[in-house]
Amino acid sequence: MAGGEEAGKLQLLGAWMSPFVIRVKVALQIKGLSYEYIEEDLQRKSDLLLRSNPVHKKVPVLIHDGRPVCESLVVLEYVDEAWPKTGPPLLPADPYDRATARFWATYVNNTFFQSWRALFRSTTAEQRAEAFKNVVPQVETLERAFKECSKGKDFFGGDEVGIVDLALGSFLVWIRVVDELAGTNLLDGEKFPGLAAWAERFLAVDAVAEVMPEAGKIMEHYKWFLAKLAAPAGSS
Amino acid sequence: MAAGDDLKLLGAWPSPFVVRVKLALSFKGLSFENVEEDLGNKSELLVSSNPVHKKVPVLLHNGKPICESMVIVQYIDEAFTGTGPSLLSSDPHERAIARFWAAYVDDKLVTSWVQSFRGKTEEDKSEGTKQMFAALQTLEGALRECSKGEGYFGGESVGLVDVSLGGLLSWLNATEEMSGTKIFDPVKTPLLAAWAERFSELDGAKLALPDKDRMVEFIQKRQAQAAAAAAASQK
C-alpha cells in the first residue's frame, strides 16, 4: 500500500483478480492514499463484506472511517471528491467534459463489458466466434471514443489517467488472457491503433504496474473459472 | 438562466428516461425547447447527436449534446450550480450513496420491470415481477436511510434518486392500473407509497410526468402491436 496522505481509516475489500477492484486500487495508488487491503474469498464472503454491501454482496467496497462506499465507478468519484487536493483529478473540472467521461465510463460498464462478458464466459469455439463478432463493433466505438477524449494526448483523461482509462484499462490483462486462450486479438494494433498504443501506455503507468496482477496468475484463475462453468449443474 | 444558454431536449413523452431529464430541468427552474422525436423515424439531429446509441433523451446545451439520462441529470446539476436547488449534497459520502441508489434503480428496478412486461415466457415475466417487488422492498429501506425522517431520498428536498425513480412513476402507476396490483403498496412499502404521492404533487413533477390515462392508452396500444406482431410471425 502506498504510504503518504493521512486519509482517516481506509479499508478496501477486494478480490485480487477483479477488474472492478483493480480500478479502485489504481485510483488509490494514483492519489497516494494509504489503506488496509482485505482480500475476500468470494466463495466464502466475510461478515464485514456482507454487512458493508448488503445490497449486492460484491467487491470492491471502500470503507472510509467505517462508512462503506460500493460500486467501483461510484467509489472512483468518491475518492476524487473526498480528497480533492490529493493527487491528480480522476474526472475533469469542466461539466461538459465530466459528462463525456461519465458517458464513456457507463458505456464501458454497460455496453462493452456486457458484450465482452459473453466472450469471457464462452466454453466452445462456436460461442467464442459468435461472442467475438459481437464485441468488435464496441471496440470500434471505443477507438473513436479514444480519439475524441484524448484529443491527441496519451489517455482518455488527457495527460493523466482518468475515470475512463481506469474503467477500460482494468480489463486489459483479462482481455489479453482471454485472447490467448481463444486465439483472438481484440485490441488489434492494425485495426485499432489508438487503443492498442493506449493499452501499452496504460499498463506502463507506475500506479497500474504496481497493482495489476500477472497474466500467468490470471490465466490460471481463468482456466479454473472455465472448468467450473463447463461443469454439470451444482456450480454457479 | 444566463443569456445565451440554449437548452433543447430531444425526447419522447412516454420515455421514463426523458421524464427524468424534464424533472431535473423543472426542479432547477430551467426553460428548454422540447423536441418530440418519432422513434420510428428518428431525426437527423438525434442520430448525429447520439451516434453511439441513437436514443432519447439527448440534451443539447448551446448545440453540444449530452446523452444517457443520469449523465444528463448530473450535468444539469453541475452546469447550473447557481440556478435552483442542488440535486446532490455537497458531502462526498452522501453523494456516493445517492449515486449508488440511482444506479440501483436502473440496474435492478428498471431491468426487472422491463422483464415483467417483455419477458418471452409467462415464467420470465413472473420472475421479473418477483424481482421488481424485491427491488421495491430494498428501495423502501434506502428511502428510510436516505430521507433521515424527511420526505425525499434527497432529504428535505428532491435529489438525484428522487429524479431517477420519479422518472418511472407514470409507467409504474399505469402498470398498477392495468394489472390491478398495487406497486407502491402502503402496507408493504409505506414510505415509498407516501413518497410517490408526495412527489407527484410537486409543481416540477406535474410539469414533467405524463398523464396516467394517456400512459395506460399508450401501453395498451404497444401491447396490442406486440401481440399482433407475434401472431403474424407465427403464421
XYZ file of C-alpha atoms in Angstrom:
471
model
C 0.000 0.000 0.000
C 1.295 3.449 -0.833
C 2.456 5.478 2.138
C 1.673 9.142 2.457
C -1.561 11.063 2.846
C -3.347 10.770 6.186
C -6.732 9.638 5.000
C -8.642 8.724 8.095
C -9.149 4.981 8.300
C -9.374 3.451 4.829
C -10.096 -0.191 4.084
C -10.604 -1.810 0.705
C -12.444 -5.121 0.483
C -11.390 -6.786 -2.728
C -10.518 -9.848 -4.756
C -7.126 -9.801 -6.471
C -8.384 -10.817 -9.900
C -11.405 -8.495 -10.128
C -11.069 -5.683 -12.694
C -13.541 -3.643 -10.630
C -11.257 -3.905 -7.598
C -8.200 -3.142 -9.762
C -9.873 0.144 -10.767
C -10.050 1.249 -7.150
C -6.546 0.026 -6.236
C -5.038 2.008 -9.121
C -7.050 5.098 -8.138
C -5.844 4.903 -4.530
C -2.291 4.415 -5.785
C -2.574 7.435 -8.091
C -3.886 9.533 -5.206
C -1.137 8.298 -2.872
C -3.638 7.203 -0.227
C -2.738 4.510 2.321
C -5.284 1.847 3.099
C -5.724 -1.586 4.585
C -6.399 -4.145 1.866
C -8.601 -7.100 2.792
C -8.646 -9.998 0.331
C -12.069 -11.631 0.219
C -12.698 -15.280 -0.594
C -15.681 -14.783 -2.903
C -16.810 -18.349 -2.226
C -16.942 -17.572 1.497
C -17.677 -13.865 1.928
C -16.751 -12.227 5.217
C -19.267 -10.756 7.656
C -17.640 -7.393 7.059
C -18.343 -7.608 3.316
C -21.925 -8.796 3.797
C -22.555 -6.008 6.322
C -20.842 -3.337 4.208
C -22.538 -4.227 0.922
C -25.788 -5.946 1.905
C -27.477 -4.985 -1.373
C -25.047 -6.608 -3.831
C -22.609 -8.532 -1.557
C -19.843 -7.719 -4.055
C -16.353 -6.271 -4.123
C -14.946 -3.661 -4.267
C -16.121 -1.925 -1.119
C -14.186 1.089 0.150
C -14.717 1.701 3.848
C -13.749 5.219 4.942
C -13.917 5.913 8.699
C -16.294 2.978 8.983
C -18.649 4.147 6.196
C -18.828 1.898 3.128
C -18.943 3.045 -0.497
C -19.924 0.425 -3.114
C -19.891 0.111 -6.929
C -16.482 0.774 -8.489
C -17.392 3.859 -10.540
C -19.163 5.385 -7.520
C -16.008 4.675 -5.466
C -13.807 6.414 -8.078
C -15.939 9.570 -7.970
C -15.948 9.380 -4.178
C -12.155 9.163 -3.996
C -11.908 12.195 -6.296
C -14.363 14.219 -4.203
C -13.284 13.180 -0.707
C -9.626 14.065 -1.417
C -9.897 16.970 -3.865
C -6.429 18.327 -3.209
C -4.613 14.995 -3.253
C -3.016 13.743 -6.443
C -4.297 14.393 -9.969
C -8.096 14.548 -10.504
C -9.790 11.450 -11.891
C -12.525 13.490 -13.558
C -12.115 16.740 -15.490
C -13.224 20.053 -13.983
C -15.471 21.230 -16.811
C -19.100 19.973 -16.542
C -19.311 19.047 -20.230
C -16.049 17.097 -20.108
C -17.280 15.382 -16.928
C -20.475 14.358 -18.720
C -18.400 12.969 -21.602
C -16.216 10.997 -19.163
C -19.264 9.613 -17.337
C -20.887 8.681 -20.655
C -17.877 6.616 -21.719
C -17.335 5.047 -18.283
C -21.005 3.975 -18.395
C -20.506 2.660 -21.940
C -17.541 0.542 -20.824
C -19.544 -0.923 -17.920
C -22.968 -1.366 -19.508
C -22.268 -1.920 -23.190
C -18.694 -3.088 -23.726
C -18.416 -5.266 -20.600
C -21.817 -6.929 -21.072
C -20.756 -7.838 -24.580
C -17.175 -8.920 -23.754
C -18.503 -10.975 -20.839
C -20.069 -13.376 -23.342
C -16.598 -13.924 -24.840
C -15.144 -14.358 -21.355
C -17.790 -16.963 -20.491
C -17.537 -18.901 -23.774
C -16.588 -22.538 -23.348
C -16.762 -23.666 -27.009
C -15.197 -22.440 -30.242
C -18.636 -21.617 -31.685
C -19.574 -19.496 -28.676
C -16.221 -17.709 -28.850
C -16.565 -16.892 -32.553
C -20.081 -15.507 -32.052
C -19.132 -13.519 -28.955
C -16.013 -12.081 -30.566
C -18.011 -10.963 -33.591
C -20.443 -9.158 -31.280
C -17.836 -7.274 -29.282
C -15.778 -5.927 -32.224
C -18.278 -3.105 -33.041
C -17.944 -1.868 -29.463
C -14.159 -1.802 -29.745
C -14.599 0.225 -32.949
C -16.725 2.673 -30.974
C -14.112 2.831 -28.205
C -11.374 3.526 -30.774
C -13.389 6.579 -31.877
C -14.037 7.491 -28.239
C -10.309 7.420 -27.551
C -9.648 9.848 -30.382
C -12.437 12.140 -29.157
C -11.481 12.061 -25.474
C -7.691 12.075 -25.688
C -7.508 14.935 -28.223
C -4.065 13.692 -29.279
C -2.810 13.116 -25.730
C -1.834 9.850 -24.037
C -5.005 8.899 -22.179
C -8.816 9.160 -22.318
C -8.276 11.587 -19.428
C -5.771 13.648 -21.452
C -2.266 13.980 -19.987
C -3.227 11.917 -16.949
C -5.120 8.695 -16.335
C -8.813 9.400 -15.687
C -12.003 7.529 -14.924
C -12.453 6.168 -18.452
C -8.839 4.910 -18.543
C -9.478 3.157 -15.224
C -12.832 1.752 -16.349
C -11.453 0.171 -19.528
C -7.819 -0.306 -18.515
C -8.750 -2.512 -15.575
C -9.857 -5.169 -18.090
C -6.634 -5.176 -20.126
C -4.834 -8.162 -18.611
C -8.097 -10.140 -18.662
C -8.668 -9.179 -22.307
C -5.178 -10.483 -23.187
C -5.641 -13.705 -21.221
C -8.991 -14.445 -22.863
C -7.442 -13.607 -26.262
C -4.577 -16.036 -25.598
C -6.919 -18.882 -24.720
C -9.402 -18.116 -27.504
C -6.769 -17.434 -30.172
C -8.219 -13.965 -30.744
C -6.735 -10.469 -30.771
C -9.327 -7.993 -29.625
C -7.229 -4.802 -29.428
C -5.613 -5.484 -32.782
C -2.961 -2.815 -33.402
C -3.724 -2.675 -37.103
C -7.472 -2.233 -36.703
C -7.349 -0.178 -33.507
C -4.013 1.682 -33.417
C -5.215 4.296 -30.914
C -6.428 1.752 -28.365
C -3.506 -0.632 -28.851
C -0.965 2.129 -28.152
C -3.077 3.426 -25.241
C -3.133 -0.073 -23.723
C 0.686 -0.258 -23.677
C 0.951 3.205 -22.130
C -1.711 2.439 -19.506
C -0.054 -0.782 -18.393
C 3.292 1.052 -18.125
C 1.947 3.713 -15.730
C 3.629 3.172 -12.323
C 0.392 3.079 -10.350
C -1.007 0.494 -12.758
C 2.123 -1.672 -12.987
C 2.275 -1.824 -9.172
C -1.293 -3.082 -8.897
C -2.066 -5.155 -11.992
C -1.924 -8.920 -11.395
C 0.389 -11.079 -13.510
C -1.080 -12.518 -16.688
C 0.077 -16.029 -15.665
C -1.930 -15.925 -12.431
C -4.996 -14.555 -14.240
C -4.693 -17.344 -16.831
C -4.566 -19.971 -14.083
C -7.646 -18.434 -12.458
C -9.425 -18.186 -15.821
C -8.886 -21.873 -16.561
C -10.315 -22.739 -13.133
C -13.305 -20.457 -13.827
C -13.994 -22.029 -17.240
C -13.756 -25.526 -15.796
C -16.360 -24.580 -13.207
C -18.610 -23.070 -15.922
C -18.436 -26.173 -18.073
C -19.053 -28.464 -15.108
C -22.519 -30.015 -14.705
C -25.208 -28.345 -12.502
C -24.139 -27.618 -8.964
C -21.656 -24.819 -9.566
C -22.605 -21.188 -10.210
C -30.583 31.313 -16.653
C -27.702 33.162 -18.259
C -28.383 34.822 -21.569
C -27.184 32.628 -24.420
C -27.943 29.371 -22.571
C -29.821 27.447 -25.203
C -31.326 24.171 -23.952
C -33.010 21.728 -26.302
C -34.299 18.309 -25.226
C -34.723 15.582 -27.825
C -37.265 13.225 -26.294
C -40.348 11.075 -26.493
C -43.112 11.834 -23.986
C -43.653 8.261 -22.712
C -39.980 7.542 -22.010
C -39.154 7.413 -18.283
C -35.570 8.360 -19.157
C -36.769 11.517 -20.914
C -39.074 12.285 -17.964
C -36.038 12.190 -15.645
C -34.392 14.982 -17.623
C -37.620 17.000 -17.697
C -37.886 16.584 -13.918
C -34.338 17.826 -13.377
C -34.907 20.832 -15.670
C -38.216 21.622 -13.913
C -36.784 21.347 -10.412
C -33.908 23.617 -11.390
C -36.332 26.101 -12.977
C -34.611 25.903 -16.371
C -36.526 26.603 -19.581
C -35.862 24.468 -22.606
C -37.190 23.683 -26.066
C -38.901 20.299 -26.115
C -38.412 18.397 -29.376
C -40.701 15.380 -29.681
C -38.993 12.582 -31.631
C -40.793 9.935 -33.649
C -38.773 6.919 -32.508
C -39.900 5.005 -35.563
C -38.393 7.711 -37.767
C -35.532 9.315 -35.855
C -34.435 12.802 -36.825
C -31.061 13.578 -38.353
C -30.377 15.737 -35.304
C -30.962 12.820 -32.912
C -28.849 10.378 -34.895
C -25.979 12.840 -35.236
C -26.207 13.945 -31.584
C -26.225 10.409 -30.190
C -24.432 8.318 -32.815
C -23.445 5.652 -30.255
C -26.925 4.699 -29.019
C -29.308 6.734 -31.242
C -31.635 7.013 -28.244
C -33.557 9.649 -26.351
C -33.080 11.628 -24.182
C -30.400 13.889 -25.622
C -29.900 17.327 -24.100
C -28.342 19.931 -26.365
C -26.763 22.810 -24.457
C -25.736 25.554 -26.845
C -25.702 22.871 -29.525
C -23.441 20.426 -27.631
C -25.086 17.024 -26.966
C -25.171 15.166 -23.659
C -26.546 11.596 -23.645
C -27.708 8.972 -21.076
C -30.393 10.191 -18.667
C -28.441 10.095 -15.386
C -25.348 11.625 -17.056
C -27.622 14.430 -18.291
C -29.196 14.922 -14.845
C -25.775 15.261 -13.190
C -24.678 17.588 -15.990
C -27.686 19.841 -15.384
C -26.832 19.957 -11.683
C -23.163 20.786 -12.338
C -23.529 23.195 -15.274
C -26.218 25.237 -13.493
C -24.977 25.281 -9.894
C -26.264 28.796 -9.317
C -29.750 28.028 -10.566
C -32.410 26.386 -8.406
C -31.699 23.770 -5.735
C -28.802 21.272 -5.925
C -29.787 17.725 -6.765
C -26.771 16.355 -4.894
C -25.498 17.073 -1.384
C -22.100 18.722 -1.057
C -20.945 15.899 1.246
C -18.904 13.274 -0.707
C -20.306 10.291 1.214
C -23.915 11.399 0.729
C -23.173 11.947 -2.956
C -21.776 8.405 -3.189
C -24.886 6.971 -1.515
C -27.140 8.908 -3.926
C -25.171 7.700 -6.970
C -25.311 4.124 -5.641
C -29.103 4.169 -5.325
C -29.626 5.990 -8.627
C -27.617 3.178 -10.290
C -29.653 0.582 -8.350
C -32.910 1.952 -9.784
C -31.551 1.321 -13.298
C -29.755 -1.965 -12.675
C -32.432 -3.681 -10.597
C -35.801 -1.934 -10.749
C -35.923 -0.912 -14.419
C -34.427 -4.220 -15.576
C -36.874 -6.365 -13.598
C -39.884 -4.236 -14.525
C -38.978 -4.458 -18.228
C -38.694 -8.236 -17.849
C -42.135 -8.382 -16.222
C -43.545 -6.677 -19.323
C -41.433 -8.042 -22.139
C -40.333 -11.438 -20.822
C -40.524 -14.057 -23.564
C -42.455 -16.562 -21.443
C -45.016 -16.271 -18.655
C -42.349 -17.706 -16.358
C -39.875 -14.986 -17.401
C -42.479 -12.309 -16.792
C -43.482 -13.565 -13.364
C -39.800 -13.814 -12.381
C -39.469 -10.164 -13.460
C -42.441 -9.197 -11.318
C -40.992 -11.028 -8.314
C -37.641 -9.275 -8.707
C -39.370 -5.928 -9.170
C -41.148 -6.254 -5.825
C -37.887 -7.339 -4.176
C -36.192 -4.235 -5.589
C -39.020 -2.039 -4.275
C -38.582 -3.577 -0.823
C -34.879 -2.715 -0.970
C -35.706 0.839 -2.095
C -38.060 1.169 0.901
C -35.010 0.610 3.113
C -32.982 3.039 1.016
C -35.625 5.724 1.439
C -35.657 5.233 5.182
C -31.855 5.555 5.271
C -31.535 8.489 2.860
C -34.513 10.607 3.887
C -33.468 10.792 7.556
C -37.088 11.364 8.508
C -37.722 13.907 5.756
C -39.850 13.384 2.652
C -37.397 12.557 -0.128
C -34.366 10.421 -0.957
C -32.596 13.781 -1.130
C -33.761 14.623 2.404
C -35.819 17.792 2.762
C -35.860 18.370 -0.962
C -35.649 16.236 -4.096
C -32.319 14.816 -5.186
C -30.717 12.528 -7.727
C -32.510 9.362 -6.578
C -35.920 11.068 -6.461
C -35.368 12.091 -10.102
C -34.111 8.619 -11.067
C -37.129 6.851 -9.547
C -39.565 9.683 -10.263
C -38.996 9.290 -13.987
C -40.599 5.836 -13.737
C -43.705 6.946 -11.844
C -46.148 7.263 -14.706
C -45.137 3.856 -16.104
C -45.427 2.245 -12.673
C -48.794 3.914 -11.963
C -50.114 2.806 -15.344
C -48.858 -0.750 -14.690
C -50.678 -0.671 -11.340
C -53.918 0.335 -13.003
C -53.636 -2.251 -15.780
C -52.665 -5.175 -13.563
C -54.872 -4.317 -10.584
C -51.884 -4.949 -8.292
C -50.541 -2.135 -6.156
C -46.888 -1.421 -6.943
C -46.370 1.172 -4.225
C -48.262 -0.857 -1.631
C -48.885 1.234 1.514
C -48.736 -1.942 3.606
C -45.540 -3.480 2.182
C -43.685 -0.247 1.329
C -45.357 2.561 3.297
C -42.546 5.087 2.892
C -42.390 4.584 -0.882
C -46.179 4.814 -1.187
C -46.177 8.126 0.679
C -43.178 9.313 -1.358
C -44.944 8.520 -4.661
C -47.939 10.649 -3.701
C -45.839 13.474 -2.289
C -43.549 13.516 -5.337
C -46.441 13.564 -7.831
C -47.859 16.663 -6.129
C -44.715 18.730 -6.682
C -45.092 21.510 -9.257
C -41.957 20.339 -11.044
C -43.300 16.782 -11.218
C -46.688 17.899 -12.549
C -44.896 19.648 -15.416
C -42.803 16.637 -16.326
C -44.838 13.489 -15.592
C -47.061 12.201 -18.406
C -50.749 11.827 -17.572
C -51.566 8.330 -16.239
C -54.534 7.707 -18.537
C -52.530 8.736 -21.576
C -49.812 6.351 -20.367
C -52.291 3.452 -19.992
C -53.590 4.065 -23.504
C -50.050 4.126 -24.863
C -49.019 0.881 -23.124
C -52.179 -0.900 -24.264
C -51.521 0.156 -27.845
C -47.919 -1.081 -27.605
C -49.021 -4.421 -26.175
C -51.608 -4.833 -28.942
C -48.910 -4.097 -31.536
C -46.563 -6.640 -29.943
C -49.304 -9.287 -29.833
C -50.182 -8.673 -33.493
C -46.512 -8.913 -34.465
C -46.113 -12.172 -32.531
C -49.269 -13.632 -34.130
C -48.133 -12.579 -37.612
C -44.705 -14.171 -37.140
C -46.333 -17.468 -36.202
C -48.346 -17.775 -39.434
